[in-house]
């Protein structure tokens, strides 16, 4: 007699669980805590890795299929962009300077994110978490490649895009994003995933991608828009990983809450400090502006971040420490950051300029409480100096914050005449900070941050010269030797946009060449 078995139809969730659970195993030759040796270091307690939910339920074969489809679309657009000389359709050649900053600051950071997630994929014993991290490691590598391809067209025509990886290691202002990622990658696995997947991707990445990509669209840069959207579609998965991870860890053990709050306070502040570069892109560098930094911070952090923390308050989490200060600082951040680059652009791999009358009208409309009162007079002063042929470039080395590595360029928000400066004595040395937030991060782990590679200090110690440079030689010029070490071509990649080869070329291509352009090109 045969019995007909009617198989119970499985739900998608059950099917996925059967396909993916118990793929890992408990080791027998070596104890599990030696195989996953970083898990115990932070005091985070996980009782049951199977409680991890994969919100996307994405299997590897589906992953490769989706990603391949995205790549096909992206490269079709990039090919069309190159064949049609898409670089000529941007709003103005000044715009390309935002790409120079993005390419030297963010693209190498994506590569570090790839390394970080590959390591995390190895460190988490739960199959769900491990697979999600491995997929993200591949995503990040894809982001690096698509960015290099997208921007390679610009590299044929504009200066400063020729050496992003060396510049990321050596250029002073790029030590800000670089140190952020190196700080993360040298943390414990739970801190790493909170730093990148939650603090950076969930809370702050919209501040980079949304305004920057709509900025690219506004300014006619279809290559960047396309890689931006292609990355952003992975980002949705990454943000969900961040949120799932934080909920999972908080639900596993009540003792985890205090540790996670400490990580959030730290990484919110570290991330916010990197975003200073984004603030000046929005307010000063986009020829056609999308929204002000203050508006972006209000929408993407105060409103969106606020409702997220509202949600998380049931686990006992609160808003990150010093968030109120970031709101007060939104009135000043971009103006003070751009001012510093205007002064130090002799040692930068992109060009600067003073805002036009139209730009200044926009800035006073967006910053009615601060721009006309504090920042317009300074810009007018610079204009006057420039008109008199007295353009001033600062060649000094500024004091850097030991934590975020941003120079001490900001004022107290309630007193525009005082530089914001904090310090700590530790093991017989004095360390300097830009803010209370950075002061507290250092105080939490002083022995980690005393080893920070601070560009200004390294230059003074003579560590920023090429191997063939000889500081003892007659006529040795330390400034130009440091530029050579940065791989910045002086007189070509740096200084003002006005009078640069980039400007002269742009005028020629657009048929608006002027007599003095020939000299610059
Ligand atoms: Fe990425
Ligand atoms: Zn700092």
Coordinates of N, CA, C and O in Angstrom, one line a residue, residues 14 45 78 92 124 143 167 170 172 177 215 240 268 277 292 309 337-338 343 363 391 398 400 409 436 454 463 501:
X14 N 10.3 30.1 6.3 CA 10.8 28.7 6.8 C 11.7 28.1 5.8 O 12.7 27.5 6.1
X45 N 27.4 40.3 25.5 CA 27.0 38.9 25.7 C 25.9 38.5 24.6 O 24.9 39.2 24.5
X78 N 27.9 54.5 -18.0 CA 29.2 55.0 -18.0 C 29.8 55.1 -19.5 O 30.5 56.0 -19.8
X92 N 29.8 73.6 -14.3 CA 31.0 74.4 -14.3 C 32.1 73.5 -13.8 O 31.9 72.6 -13.1
X124 N 32.1 36.6 13.2 CA 30.8 36.3 13.8 C 30.5 34.8 13.6 O 30.4 34.3 12.4
X143 N 31.8 49.1 -4.8 CA 31.8 50.5 -4.8 C 33.1 51.2 -5.2 O 33.1 52.2 -5.9
X167 N 47.4 59.6 -2.1 CA 46.9 60.9 -1.4 C 46.2 60.5 -0.1 O 46.3 61.2 0.9
X170 N 48.6 60.0 2.6 CA 49.5 61.1 3.0 C 49.0 62.5 3.2 O 49.6 63.2 3.9
X172 N 47.2 65.7 4.4 CA 46.8 66.0 5.7 C 45.3 66.0 6.0 O 44.9 65.3 6.9
X177 N 39.0 61.3 7.3 CA 38.3 60.1 7.0 C 39.1 58.8 7.2 O 38.6 57.8 7.6
X215 N 23.2 66.7 -5.7 CA 24.1 67.8 -6.1 C 24.7 67.4 -7.5 O 24.8 68.2 -8.4
X240 N 19.9 48.2 6.8 CA 19.1 47.2 7.5 C 20.0 46.3 8.4 O 19.6 45.9 9.5
X268 N 29.0 58.4 16.7 CA 28.3 59.5 16.2 C 29.2 60.7 16.1 O 29.2 61.4 15.0
X277 N 33.6 68.0 5.9 CA 33.9 68.1 4.5 C 32.7 68.1 3.6 O 32.7 68.8 2.6
X292 N 21.2 73.5 1.9 CA 22.3 74.0 2.8 C 22.6 72.8 3.7 O 21.8 71.9 4.0
X309 N 15.8 57.2 17.1 CA 16.2 57.1 18.6 C 14.9 57.0 19.4 O 14.9 56.4 20.5
X337 N 34.9 75.7 7.8 CA 35.6 74.7 7.1 C 36.2 75.2 5.8 O 37.3 75.1 5.5
X338 N 35.3 75.8 5.0 CA 35.7 76.4 3.7 C 36.8 77.5 3.9 O 37.7 77.6 3.1
X343 N 42.4 79.2 3.0 CA 43.7 79.6 3.5 C 44.8 78.6 3.3 O 45.9 78.9 3.1
X363 N 23.7 82.2 0.6 CA 24.2 81.9 2.0 C 23.5 82.7 3.1 O 23.2 82.2 4.1
X391 N 46.6 88.1 -2.3 CA 46.0 86.8 -1.9 C 47.0 86.1 -0.9 O 48.2 85.9 -1.2
X398 N 48.9 73.8 11.2 CA 47.9 74.0 12.2 C 48.0 72.9 13.3 O 48.4 71.8 13.1
X400 N 46.4 70.1 15.4 CA 45.4 69.1 15.0 C 44.7 68.5 16.3 O 45.4 68.3 17.3
X409 N 40.1 74.6 13.9 CA 39.6 75.7 13.1 C 38.2 76.2 13.5 O 37.7 77.1 12.9
X436 N 34.5 69.0 23.0 CA 34.2 68.1 24.1 C 34.1 66.7 23.7 O 34.5 65.8 24.3
X454 N 49.5 62.0 13.3 CA 49.0 63.3 13.0 C 49.8 64.0 12.0 O 51.0 64.2 12.2
X463 N 59.0 63.2 8.6 CA 58.6 61.9 8.1 C 57.8 62.0 6.8 O 57.2 61.0 6.4
X501 N 45.1 75.6 -14.5 CA 45.0 75.0 -15.8 C 43.6 74.4 -16.0 O 43.1 74.4 -17.1

